[in-house]
Amino acid sequence: TISVDSPQMDGSGKRYVYDHWSDGKAQEHSVKVPDADETYTANFKIQYKLSTSIVPEGGGSIDADKPGPWYNAGVVVKLTAAPASKYDFEKWTGDATGSNTTVQVTMSTAKDVTANFKPWPTITIDTKPSGLNVIIEGDEYTTPQTRKWQPGSSHSIGVNSPQGVSGGTRYSYSNWSDGKAQTHDIVVPESDQTYTANFTKQYKLTVSANPSNGGTVTTDASDSWMDENKQVKITAAANANFQFLGWAGDLGGSENPATITMDGAKTIVGNFGETATVTIHTDPEGLKIWVDNTNQLHTAPYSFTALTNTNHTIGTTSPQNETTTSRLVWKSWDDGKTQSHEITVSKTKTSYTATFGRQYKLSTSVSPAEAGTVQASPAGPWYDSDETVDLTAKVKGDYDFEKWTGDASGASTSAQIKMDGSKSVTANFKAWPQITIDTEPAGLKVIVEGNSYKAPQTFQWQPGSEHTISVDSPQMDGSGKRYVYDHWSDGKAQEHSVKVPDADETYTA
């Protein structure tokens, strides 16, 4: 019995496969030995191994047109590469080359062939910040989204804007990382790629006026939504009869215009107060008044605007001179209050009038100055227009009242004057006459009102009064000489009364 094993290996990639015996018998058979020498030859075919592999694993498959992996020498094997889902065939490597999916391998030796596949790239669609929505091929998704798309294919991506609105916060579309339009097509590249829609965080700015008819609050922005950290100028403009008071809400103070930084949603209220214009008059007009500041005088009529229901103090100075002899004196306010008083600004009473009365000056003098005084009733020197003043001349010392001159007349010590203008009055006094009592020769003694004097003696007596004068006689001048009375110059008796005249007079004994 003879036989052979089949196949028989010659290394790892080559083998021999039994074909036939030279005697045409079976692989294992009996031979009957002949009479002469004989050779029995087992004939073998050479076969080579075709090894195939896939890179990467799972990237696809290889289909051979003949079952393998062992092939007779010289056999041509047709291999076809089939990519798996989301893979593309790239090329053959090893004992085959080329980028066609079909290749022929002639089995002249052991062969090792690799089909290389390339996965489709990962396309990531995202937003910044992430978590917003994107539209992919017409459907909306929350980012991030990934897709495996075949290179060269075209797909639509886009976003809605604004997004993520929550209270006073939202996100507004800014741009795509590839610089394309808000909605656009992308052509899938060969490698992984991320497309990011960039959004800007925005905060809402809400402005209003309080009260609504008090004015307007505007910003220098074109919209109420502002990019984060944007600086915005806010301006308050009061309507007629209103005044801007200050800011409330997320802005304080009263700076106008004001600037804020949008680091969050903001609500800002401009507060306005109703105003009224108050006019201060004087009667007559043109006099001085003050409002809140006694050191700052204004000429009436004077108007100021203030918030309603606020208090201000108004007043006037008094007297106010017109000339050196004419002045105006405050009499009353039309609201019945004091010369300086507080008012409450309102829409109902917008005018206040201070009424003044005119006064004239009464100037009095005495001539001569030491002769007396002038008493005025009521006391002056300023009097209301048309007021009646009683004047009395009072004598001092050795004088008699003579007459009034100036704006009064008459010889009575009492006079009455009407102050219908400035007045000047003089009380004229006349000195009592000088009465001289003398002797001839001089130096002798005289007796006046019972008193002895050495002549000459001068007295100031009131005219019309009577006084006694006399002399003793004889009057001695040593032991051998004397003077004997002869007569008085007025021809009267040695002792007699004289009635004082209006003028100076000398009486000589």
Short mmCIF file of C-alpha atoms in Angstrom, two decimals:
data_model
loop_
_atom_site.label_atom_id
_atom_site.label_comp_id
_atom_site.label_asym_id
_atom_site.label_seq_id
_atom_site.Cartn_x
_atom_site.Cartn_y
_atom_site.Cartn_z
CA THR A 1 0.00 0.00 0.00
CA ILE A 2 1.27 3.38 -0.94
CA SER A 3 -0.18 6.80 -0.28
CA VAL A 4 0.71 10.44 0.30
CA ASP A 5 -0.49 13.10 2.68
CA SER A 6 -2.04 16.11 1.06
CA PRO A 7 -1.49 18.95 1.35
CA GLN A 8 2.10 19.12 2.37
CA MET A 9 3.43 22.53 3.54
CA ASP A 10 6.51 24.26 2.27
CA GLY A 11 6.67 27.14 4.65
CA SER A 12 3.61 29.18 5.65
CA GLY A 13 2.56 30.43 2.23
CA LYS A 14 3.34 27.52 -0.06
CA ARG A 15 2.09 23.94 -0.17
CA TYR A 16 1.81 20.90 -2.32
CA VAL A 17 -1.53 19.33 -3.05
CA TYR A 18 -1.80 15.65 -4.27
CA ASP A 19 -2.86 15.41 -7.90
CA HIS A 20 -2.38 11.81 -9.12
CA TRP A 21 -0.21 8.71 -9.06
CA SER A 22 1.72 7.76 -12.14
CA ASP A 23 -0.09 4.46 -12.23
CA GLY A 24 -3.39 6.23 -12.23
CA LYS A 25 -4.54 4.73 -8.98
CA ALA A 26 -6.07 6.24 -5.92
CA GLN A 27 -4.23 8.44 -3.47
CA GLU A 28 -3.87 5.39 -1.31
CA HIS A 29 -3.72 2.08 -3.15
CA SER A 30 -2.05 -1.23 -3.40
CA VAL A 31 0.47 -2.03 -5.99
CA LYS A 32 1.28 -5.51 -7.16
CA VAL A 33 4.94 -5.76 -7.65
CA PRO A 34 5.80 -6.61 -11.21
CA ASP A 35 8.67 -8.71 -12.43
CA ALA A 36 10.85 -5.83 -13.35
CA ASP A 37 11.89 -2.56 -11.71
CA GLU A 38 9.08 -0.02 -11.50
CA THR A 39 8.67 3.55 -10.30
CA TYR A 40 5.50 4.91 -8.85
CA THR A 41 5.38 8.70 -8.73
CA ALA A 42 2.91 10.77 -6.77
CA ASN A 43 2.38 14.02 -8.66
CA PHE A 44 1.61 17.23 -6.65
CA LYS A 45 0.36 20.73 -7.64
CA ILE A 46 1.99 23.82 -6.15
CA GLN A 47 -0.44 26.18 -4.34
CA TYR A 48 0.19 29.63 -2.85
CA LYS A 49 -1.72 31.29 -0.03
CA LEU A 50 -3.49 34.60 -0.60
CA SER A 51 -3.75 36.48 2.74
CA THR A 52 -6.10 39.48 2.93
CA SER A 53 -6.71 42.03 5.66
CA ILE A 54 -8.92 45.10 6.30
CA VAL A 55 -7.63 48.42 7.63
CA PRO A 56 -9.18 49.67 9.77
CA GLU A 57 -10.99 46.69 11.19
CA GLY A 58 -14.65 46.93 10.31
CA GLY A 59 -13.94 49.39 7.54
CA GLY A 60 -15.19 47.05 4.83
CA SER A 61 -14.71 43.61 3.24
CA ILE A 62 -12.80 41.85 0.43
CA ASP A 63 -14.58 39.50 -1.98
CA ALA A 64 -12.51 37.00 -4.11
CA ASP A 65 -13.93 35.61 -7.35
CA LYS A 66 -12.46 32.18 -6.45
CA PRO A 67 -12.58 30.50 -3.11
CA GLY A 68 -9.31 30.66 -1.25
CA PRO A 69 -7.16 31.31 0.48
CA TRP A 70 -4.99 28.68 -1.35
CA TYR A 71 -4.66 28.94 -5.07
CA ASN A 72 -2.81 26.90 -7.66
CA ALA A 73 0.30 28.54 -8.94
CA GLY A 74 -0.41 30.87 -11.82
CA VAL A 75 -4.08 31.30 -11.02
CA VAL A 76 -5.35 34.87 -11.35
CA VAL A 77 -7.61 35.92 -8.48
CA LYS A 78 -9.93 38.93 -8.77
CA LEU A 79 -10.39 40.81 -5.51
CA THR A 80 -13.15 43.35 -4.89
CA ALA A 81 -13.13 45.75 -1.90
CA ALA A 82 -16.52 46.73 -0.45
CA PRO A 83 -16.53 49.58 2.12
CA ALA A 84 -18.70 49.29 5.22
CA SER A 85 -21.29 51.93 6.06
CA LYS A 86 -19.75 55.43 6.50
CA TYR A 87 -16.42 54.29 5.02
CA ASP A 88 -14.84 54.85 1.64
CA PHE A 89 -12.28 52.55 -0.04
CA GLU A 90 -8.95 54.29 -0.15
CA LYS A 91 -6.32 51.95 -1.71
CA TRP A 92 -4.69 48.52 -1.91
CA THR A 93 -1.40 47.89 -0.17
CA GLY A 94 0.88 44.87 0.21
CA ASP A 95 1.01 42.68 -2.89
CA ALA A 96 -1.62 44.80 -4.67
CA THR A 97 -1.72 48.46 -5.51
CA GLY A 98 -4.10 51.02 -6.83
CA SER A 99 -7.21 52.84 -5.69
CA ASN A 100 -9.79 50.93 -7.74
CA THR A 101 -12.02 48.73 -5.68
CA THR A 102 -11.15 45.75 -7.97
CA VAL A 103 -7.67 44.33 -8.41
CA GLN A 104 -6.25 41.09 -9.97
CA VAL A 105 -3.59 39.05 -8.20
CA THR A 106 -1.56 36.35 -10.05
CA MET A 107 -0.61 33.62 -7.61
CA SER A 108 3.02 33.21 -8.59
CA THR A 109 4.00 33.23 -4.98
CA ALA A 110 2.33 33.69 -1.62
CA LYS A 111 0.52 37.00 -1.51
CA ASP A 112 -0.54 39.35 1.26
CA VAL A 113 -3.04 42.04 0.25
CA THR A 114 -4.59 44.78 2.41
CA ALA A 115 -7.70 46.78 1.55
CA ASN A 116 -7.43 50.20 3.16
CA PHE A 117 -10.64 52.03 3.99
CA LYS A 118 -11.08 55.58 5.20
CA PRO A 119 -13.88 56.44 7.64
CA TRP A 120 -16.10 59.36 6.78
CA PRO A 121 -15.04 62.45 8.74
CA THR A 122 -16.84 63.45 11.93
CA ILE A 123 -18.59 66.78 11.36
CA THR A 124 -19.44 68.57 14.59
CA ILE A 125 -22.08 71.29 14.54
CA ASP A 126 -21.86 73.41 17.69
CA THR A 127 -22.74 76.84 19.11
CA LYS A 128 -20.83 79.14 21.33
CA PRO A 129 -22.02 79.02 24.00
CA SER A 130 -22.91 75.38 23.53
CA GLY A 131 -26.39 74.12 24.21
CA LEU A 132 -28.21 76.39 21.77
CA ASN A 133 -30.12 75.11 18.77
CA VAL A 134 -28.94 74.52 15.22
CA ILE A 135 -30.83 73.56 12.08
CA ILE A 136 -29.30 70.61 10.19
CA GLU A 137 -30.87 69.62 6.90
CA GLY A 138 -34.06 71.44 7.94
CA ASP A 139 -34.41 69.86 11.40
CA GLU A 140 -33.64 71.59 14.69
CA TYR A 141 -31.27 70.07 17.26
CA THR A 142 -29.58 71.09 20.49
CA THR A 143 -25.81 71.47 20.21
CA PRO A 144 -23.37 69.90 20.05
CA GLN A 145 -24.37 67.60 17.16
CA THR A 146 -22.06 65.22 15.26
CA ARG A 147 -22.56 63.69 11.85
CA LYS A 148 -20.63 61.19 9.71
CA TRP A 149 -20.90 62.56 6.22
CA GLN A 150 -19.22 61.43 3.06
CA PRO A 151 -16.49 63.80 1.93
CA GLY A 152 -17.63 66.00 -0.90
CA SER A 153 -21.28 65.73 0.01
CA SER A 154 -23.24 68.94 0.64
CA HIS A 155 -25.37 69.62 3.70
CA SER A 156 -27.33 72.61 5.00
CA ILE A 157 -26.67 74.14 8.44
CA GLY A 158 -28.16 77.23 10.07
CA VAL A 159 -29.40 78.82 13.27
CA ASN A 160 -32.35 80.86 14.42
CA SER A 161 -31.68 84.14 16.22
CA PRO A 162 -32.18 85.24 18.92
CA GLN A 163 -32.13 82.17 21.15
CA GLY A 164 -32.08 81.30 24.81
CA VAL A 165 -34.36 84.14 25.82
CA SER A 166 -34.82 84.03 29.59
CA GLY A 167 -36.13 87.11 31.31
CA GLY A 168 -33.81 89.88 30.23
CA THR A 169 -31.10 87.65 28.75
CA ARG A 170 -30.76 86.19 25.25
CA TYR A 171 -28.21 85.13 22.65
CA SER A 172 -27.97 86.81 19.27
CA TYR A 173 -26.31 85.19 16.26
CA SER A 174 -22.97 86.73 15.38
CA ASN A 175 -21.20 84.52 12.79
CA TRP A 176 -20.21 81.01 11.75
CA SER A 177 -16.65 79.86 12.26
CA ASP A 178 -16.35 79.26 8.50
CA GLY A 179 -17.42 82.85 7.79
CA LYS A 180 -20.50 81.84 5.84
CA ALA A 181 -24.10 83.08 6.01
CA GLN A 182 -26.44 82.38 8.91
CA THR A 183 -27.93 79.51 6.87
CA HIS A 184 -25.58 77.93 4.32
CA ASP A 185 -24.37 74.71 2.73
CA ILE A 186 -21.12 73.03 3.66
CA VAL A 187 -19.15 70.66 1.45
CA VAL A 188 -17.81 67.87 3.65
CA PRO A 189 -13.99 67.89 3.79
CA GLU A 190 -11.73 64.83 3.99
CA SER A 191 -11.04 65.20 7.67
CA ASP A 192 -12.97 65.89 10.85
CA GLN A 193 -14.31 69.40 11.06
CA THR A 194 -16.24 71.52 13.54
CA TYR A 195 -18.58 74.27 12.47
CA THR A 196 -19.46 76.67 15.29
CA ALA A 197 -22.17 79.30 15.27
CA ASN A 198 -20.96 82.13 17.51
CA PHE A 199 -23.58 83.95 19.55
CA THR A 200 -23.30 87.15 21.51
CA LYS A 201 -24.87 87.32 24.93
CA GLN A 202 -27.30 90.20 25.16
CA TYR A 203 -29.17 91.86 27.99
CA LYS A 204 -32.39 93.77 27.77
CA LEU A 205 -32.46 97.44 28.74
CA THR A 206 -35.88 98.67 29.77
CA VAL A 207 -36.30 102.41 30.29
CA SER A 208 -39.37 104.35 31.35
CA ALA A 209 -40.45 107.72 32.69
CA ASN A 210 -42.27 108.25 35.98
CA PRO A 211 -44.84 109.68 35.58
CA SER A 212 -45.29 108.74 31.95
CA ASN A 213 -46.28 112.28 31.00
CA GLY A 214 -43.35 113.79 32.87
CA GLY A 215 -40.79 113.34 30.12
CA THR A 216 -38.94 110.85 27.99
CA VAL A 217 -36.02 108.51 28.62
CA THR A 218 -33.94 107.59 25.56
CA THR A 219 -30.72 105.71 24.85
CA ASP A 220 -28.08 106.00 22.16
CA ALA A 221 -28.75 102.39 21.12
CA SER A 222 -30.97 101.32 18.24
CA ASP A 223 -32.56 98.43 20.13
CA SER A 224 -33.54 97.52 23.65
CA TRP A 225 -31.23 94.46 23.58
CA MET A 226 -27.57 95.24 24.17
CA ASP A 227 -24.42 93.18 23.82
CA GLU A 228 -22.90 92.13 27.11
CA ASN A 229 -20.69 94.87 28.67
CA LYS A 230 -21.76 97.44 26.08
CA GLN A 231 -21.78 100.97 27.43
CA VAL A 232 -25.03 102.81 26.83
CA LYS A 233 -25.78 106.50 27.26
CA ILE A 234 -29.18 107.26 28.76
CA THR A 235 -30.76 110.69 28.53
CA ALA A 236 -33.78 112.07 30.35
CA ALA A 237 -35.72 114.95 28.78
CA ALA A 238 -38.43 116.62 30.82
CA ASN A 239 -41.69 117.66 29.20
CA ALA A 240 -43.06 121.16 29.62
CA ASN A 241 -43.92 121.93 33.24
CA PHE A 242 -41.82 119.01 34.50
CA GLN A 243 -38.31 118.68 35.86
CA PHE A 244 -35.96 115.68 35.88
CA LEU A 245 -35.34 114.53 39.46
CA GLY A 246 -33.05 111.52 39.16
CA TRP A 247 -32.73 107.83 38.30
CA ALA A 248 -34.27 104.78 39.94
CA GLY A 249 -34.07 101.03 39.37
CA ASP A 250 -30.64 99.81 38.26
CA LEU A 251 -29.24 103.34 38.06
CA GLY A 252 -28.91 105.91 40.79
CA GLY A 253 -28.02 109.55 41.07
CA SER A 254 -29.14 112.42 38.90
CA GLU A 255 -26.34 112.74 36.35
CA ASN A 256 -27.92 113.42 32.98
CA PRO A 257 -27.06 112.00 30.55
CA ALA A 258 -25.74 108.95 32.40
CA THR A 259 -23.72 105.95 31.17
CA ILE A 260 -24.28 102.34 32.22
CA THR A 261 -22.46 99.07 31.46
CA MET A 262 -24.71 96.22 30.34
CA ASP A 263 -23.36 93.52 32.65
CA GLY A 264 -26.89 92.25 33.18
CA ALA A 265 -30.48 93.01 32.36
CA LYS A 266 -31.30 96.57 33.41
CA THR A 267 -34.48 98.38 34.28
CA ILE A 268 -34.07 102.12 34.61
CA VAL A 269 -36.69 104.67 35.55
CA GLY A 270 -36.31 108.40 35.04
CA ASN A 271 -38.21 110.23 37.75
CA PHE A 272 -39.78 113.56 36.87
CA GLY A 273 -41.49 116.10 39.07
CA GLU A 274 -44.23 118.49 38.01
CA THR A 275 -43.17 122.11 38.10
CA ALA A 276 -44.87 125.45 38.23
CA THR A 277 -43.54 128.89 37.39
CA VAL A 278 -43.98 131.38 40.19
CA THR A 279 -43.76 135.11 39.46
CA ILE A 280 -42.98 137.61 42.20
CA HIS A 281 -44.37 141.11 41.64
CA THR A 282 -44.07 144.34 43.55
CA ASP A 283 -46.55 147.19 43.60
CA PRO A 284 -45.14 149.37 42.17
CA GLU A 285 -43.05 147.05 39.98
CA GLY A 286 -39.29 147.24 39.69
CA LEU A 287 -38.45 146.84 43.37
CA LYS A 288 -36.12 144.26 44.89
CA ILE A 289 -37.21 140.83 46.11
CA TRP A 290 -35.39 137.60 46.99
CA VAL A 291 -36.15 133.89 46.76
CA ASP A 292 -34.47 131.47 49.20
CA ASN A 293 -31.31 133.57 49.41
CA THR A 294 -31.44 136.91 51.17
CA ASN A 295 -28.10 137.88 49.63
CA GLN A 296 -29.31 137.47 46.05
CA LEU A 297 -31.72 140.21 45.12
CA HIS A 298 -33.89 140.21 41.99
CA THR A 299 -35.83 143.00 40.32
CA ALA A 300 -39.57 142.41 40.17
CA PRO A 301 -41.27 140.99 38.28
CA TYR A 302 -39.09 137.91 38.81
CA SER A 303 -40.07 134.37 37.85
CA PHE A 304 -38.64 131.05 38.96
CA THR A 305 -39.62 127.49 38.19
CA ALA A 306 -39.75 124.86 40.93
CA LEU A 307 -41.28 121.50 41.71
CA THR A 308 -44.85 121.56 42.90
CA ASN A 309 -45.35 120.85 46.59
CA THR A 310 -41.86 122.11 47.40
CA ASN A 311 -41.36 124.96 49.85
CA HIS A 312 -39.47 128.16 49.12
CA THR A 313 -38.99 131.36 51.08
CA ILE A 314 -39.79 134.70 49.49
CA GLY A 315 -39.15 138.12 50.92
CA THR A 316 -38.26 141.70 50.19
CA THR A 317 -36.12 144.42 51.65
CA SER A 318 -37.71 147.47 53.24
CA PRO A 319 -37.38 150.37 52.95
CA GLN A 320 -36.12 150.77 49.38
CA ASN A 321 -34.95 154.29 48.53
CA GLU A 322 -36.06 156.13 45.44
CA THR A 323 -34.16 159.34 46.25
CA THR A 324 -32.57 160.72 49.38
CA THR A 325 -35.96 162.06 50.45
CA SER A 326 -38.34 159.53 48.94
CA ARG A 327 -38.59 155.79 49.64
CA LEU A 328 -40.89 152.80 49.42
CA VAL A 329 -41.81 150.72 52.44
CA TRP A 330 -43.23 147.16 52.41
CA LYS A 331 -46.85 147.06 53.52
CA SER A 332 -48.17 143.56 52.74
CA TRP A 333 -48.11 140.44 50.59
CA ASP A 334 -51.24 139.48 48.73
CA ASP A 335 -51.29 136.16 50.61
CA GLY A 336 -51.40 138.02 53.92
CA LYS A 337 -48.10 136.61 55.17
CA THR A 338 -45.11 138.31 56.77
CA GLN A 339 -42.44 140.27 54.94
CA SER A 340 -40.34 137.07 54.69
CA HIS A 341 -42.33 133.85 54.56
CA GLU A 342 -42.52 130.36 53.13
CA ILE A 343 -44.69 129.44 50.16
CA THR A 344 -45.61 126.04 48.73
CA VAL A 345 -45.34 125.88 44.95
CA SER A 346 -48.60 124.82 43.30
CA LYS A 347 -50.40 125.04 40.00
CA THR A 348 -53.19 127.10 41.52
CA LYS A 349 -51.28 130.09 42.86
CA THR A 350 -48.43 131.16 40.63
CA SER A 351 -48.16 134.85 41.48
CA TYR A 352 -47.30 136.74 44.65
CA THR A 353 -47.31 140.53 45.00
CA ALA A 354 -45.58 142.62 47.63
CA THR A 355 -47.33 145.96 48.06
CA PHE A 356 -45.25 148.98 49.04
CA GLY A 357 -46.26 152.39 50.29
CA ARG A 358 -44.38 155.57 49.43
CA GLN A 359 -42.85 157.63 52.21
CA TYR A 360 -41.42 161.11 52.14
CA LYS A 361 -38.76 162.55 54.38
CA LEU A 362 -39.48 165.52 56.62
CA SER A 363 -36.30 167.48 57.33
CA THR A 364 -36.50 169.92 60.26
CA SER A 365 -33.96 172.46 61.43
CA VAL A 366 -33.68 175.23 64.04
CA SER A 367 -32.22 178.68 63.46
CA PRO A 368 -30.13 179.46 65.32
CA ALA A 369 -29.30 175.86 66.16
CA GLU A 370 -29.07 176.40 69.93
CA ALA A 371 -32.31 178.34 70.19
CA GLY A 372 -34.72 175.44 70.52
CA THR A 373 -36.04 172.19 69.08
CA VAL A 374 -38.75 170.98 66.75
CA GLN A 375 -40.95 168.10 67.90
CA ALA A 376 -42.92 166.13 65.31
CA SER A 377 -45.98 164.01 66.01
CA PRO A 378 -45.86 161.26 64.93
CA ALA A 379 -42.10 161.03 65.15
CA GLY A 380 -40.23 161.08 61.83
CA PRO A 381 -38.39 161.77 59.73
CA TRP A 382 -40.20 159.39 57.28
CA TYR A 383 -43.92 159.58 56.74
CA ASP A 384 -46.45 157.85 54.54
CA SER A 385 -47.61 159.80 51.56
CA ASP A 386 -50.34 162.32 52.50
CA GLU A 387 -49.83 161.70 56.22
CA THR A 388 -50.44 164.81 58.42
CA VAL A 389 -47.65 165.74 60.82
CA ASP A 390 -48.03 168.13 63.80
CA LEU A 391 -44.96 170.26 64.46
CA THR A 392 -44.18 172.07 67.71
CA ALA A 393 -41.33 174.51 68.21
CA LYS A 394 -39.77 174.32 71.67
CA VAL A 395 -37.71 177.28 72.94
CA LYS A 396 -34.42 176.73 74.73
CA GLY A 397 -32.80 179.45 76.90
CA ASP A 398 -33.04 183.16 76.18
CA TYR A 399 -34.95 182.93 72.90
CA ASP A 400 -38.44 183.42 71.63
CA PHE A 401 -39.99 181.55 68.69
CA GLU A 402 -40.25 183.85 65.75
CA LYS A 403 -41.72 182.00 62.72
CA TRP A 404 -41.70 178.90 60.46
CA THR A 405 -39.97 179.00 57.11
CA GLY A 406 -39.52 176.45 54.30
CA ASP A 407 -42.54 174.19 53.74
CA ALA A 408 -44.34 175.62 56.79
CA SER A 409 -45.29 179.19 57.69
CA GLY A 410 -46.73 181.21 60.49
CA ALA A 411 -45.60 182.60 63.80
CA SER A 412 -47.38 180.08 66.00
CA THR A 413 -45.17 177.55 67.74
CA SER A 414 -47.47 174.83 66.33
CA ALA A 415 -47.78 174.00 62.67
CA GLN A 416 -49.33 171.20 60.63
CA ILE A 417 -47.93 169.81 57.40
CA LYS A 418 -49.26 167.29 54.86
CA MET A 419 -46.63 164.88 53.53
CA ASP A 420 -47.61 164.93 49.87
CA GLY A 421 -43.94 165.14 49.00
CA SER A 422 -40.59 165.50 50.69
CA LYS A 423 -40.61 168.53 53.04
CA SER A 424 -38.07 170.79 54.69
CA VAL A 425 -39.11 173.03 57.61
CA THR A 426 -37.10 175.50 59.70
CA ALA A 427 -38.15 176.81 63.10
CA ASN A 428 -36.75 180.31 63.45
CA PHE A 429 -36.04 181.68 66.93
CA LYS A 430 -35.12 185.22 68.01
CA ALA A 431 -32.67 185.82 70.86
CA TRP A 432 -33.85 188.02 73.74
CA PRO A 433 -32.39 191.50 73.48
CA GLN A 434 -29.27 192.52 75.38
CA ILE A 435 -30.20 195.11 78.08
CA THR A 436 -27.17 196.98 79.41
CA ILE A 437 -27.39 198.90 82.73
CA ASP A 438 -24.57 201.45 82.94
CA THR A 439 -23.50 204.64 84.76
CA GLU A 440 -21.91 207.83 83.61
CA PRO A 441 -19.18 207.87 84.66
CA ALA A 442 -18.86 204.12 84.35
CA GLY A 443 -17.95 201.89 87.17
CA LEU A 444 -20.49 203.08 89.73
CA LYS A 445 -23.04 200.81 91.33
CA VAL A 446 -26.48 200.04 89.99
CA ILE A 447 -29.33 198.12 91.58
CA VAL A 448 -31.15 195.68 89.32
CA GLU A 449 -34.12 193.73 90.63
CA GLY A 450 -32.86 194.60 94.17
CA ASN A 451 -29.35 193.35 93.55
CA SER A 452 -26.30 195.62 93.47
CA TYR A 453 -23.89 195.43 90.54
CA LYS A 454 -20.91 197.42 89.32
CA ALA A 455 -21.74 199.09 86.03
CA PRO A 456 -21.86 198.28 83.27
CA GLN A 457 -24.00 195.10 83.62
CA THR A 458 -25.74 193.38 80.70
CA PHE A 459 -28.88 191.23 81.00
CA GLN A 460 -30.83 189.18 78.43
CA TRP A 461 -34.49 189.66 79.12
CA GLN A 462 -37.56 188.56 77.32
CA PRO A 463 -39.14 191.35 75.34
CA GLY A 464 -42.17 192.84 77.12
CA SER A 465 -41.01 191.74 80.54
CA GLU A 466 -40.59 194.47 83.24
CA HIS A 467 -37.58 194.87 85.48
CA THR A 468 -36.71 197.44 88.25
CA ILE A 469 -33.54 199.46 88.01
CA SER A 470 -32.16 202.13 90.37
CA VAL A 471 -28.97 203.66 91.77
CA ASP A 472 -27.88 204.77 95.19
CA SER A 473 -26.87 208.43 95.54
CA PRO A 474 -24.46 209.76 96.52
CA GLN A 475 -21.73 207.19 95.84
CA MET A 476 -18.32 207.97 97.44
CA ASP A 477 -15.02 207.96 95.54
CA GLY A 478 -12.60 208.34 98.45
CA SER A 479 -13.09 210.75 101.29
CA GLY A 480 -13.18 213.90 99.29
CA LYS A 481 -15.05 212.97 96.12
CA ARG A 482 -18.49 211.58 95.36
CA TYR A 483 -21.08 211.08 92.62
CA VAL A 484 -24.59 212.34 92.98
CA TYR A 485 -27.43 210.86 90.82
CA ASP A 486 -28.66 213.19 88.18
CA HIS A 487 -30.97 211.32 85.76
CA TRP A 488 -31.52 208.10 83.76
CA SER A 489 -31.06 208.13 80.02
CA ASP A 490 -34.71 207.09 79.55
CA GLY A 491 -35.78 210.14 81.61
CA LYS A 492 -37.40 207.99 84.28
CA ALA A 493 -37.15 208.23 88.09
CA GLN A 494 -34.10 207.22 90.06
CA GLU A 495 -35.84 203.89 90.71
CA HIS A 496 -38.19 202.77 87.99
CA SER A 497 -39.33 199.83 85.89
CA VAL A 498 -38.27 199.29 82.31
CA LYS A 499 -40.28 197.25 79.80
CA VAL A 500 -37.91 195.20 77.68
CA PRO A 501 -38.04 196.22 74.00
CA ASP A 502 -37.56 193.85 70.99
CA ALA A 503 -34.05 195.13 70.36
CA ASP A 504 -30.92 195.64 72.42
CA GLU A 505 -31.09 198.65 74.73
CA THR A 506 -28.81 200.49 77.16
CA TYR A 507 -30.10 202.33 80.23
CA THR A 508 -27.53 204.74 81.68
CA ALA A 509 -27.77 206.47 85.10
#
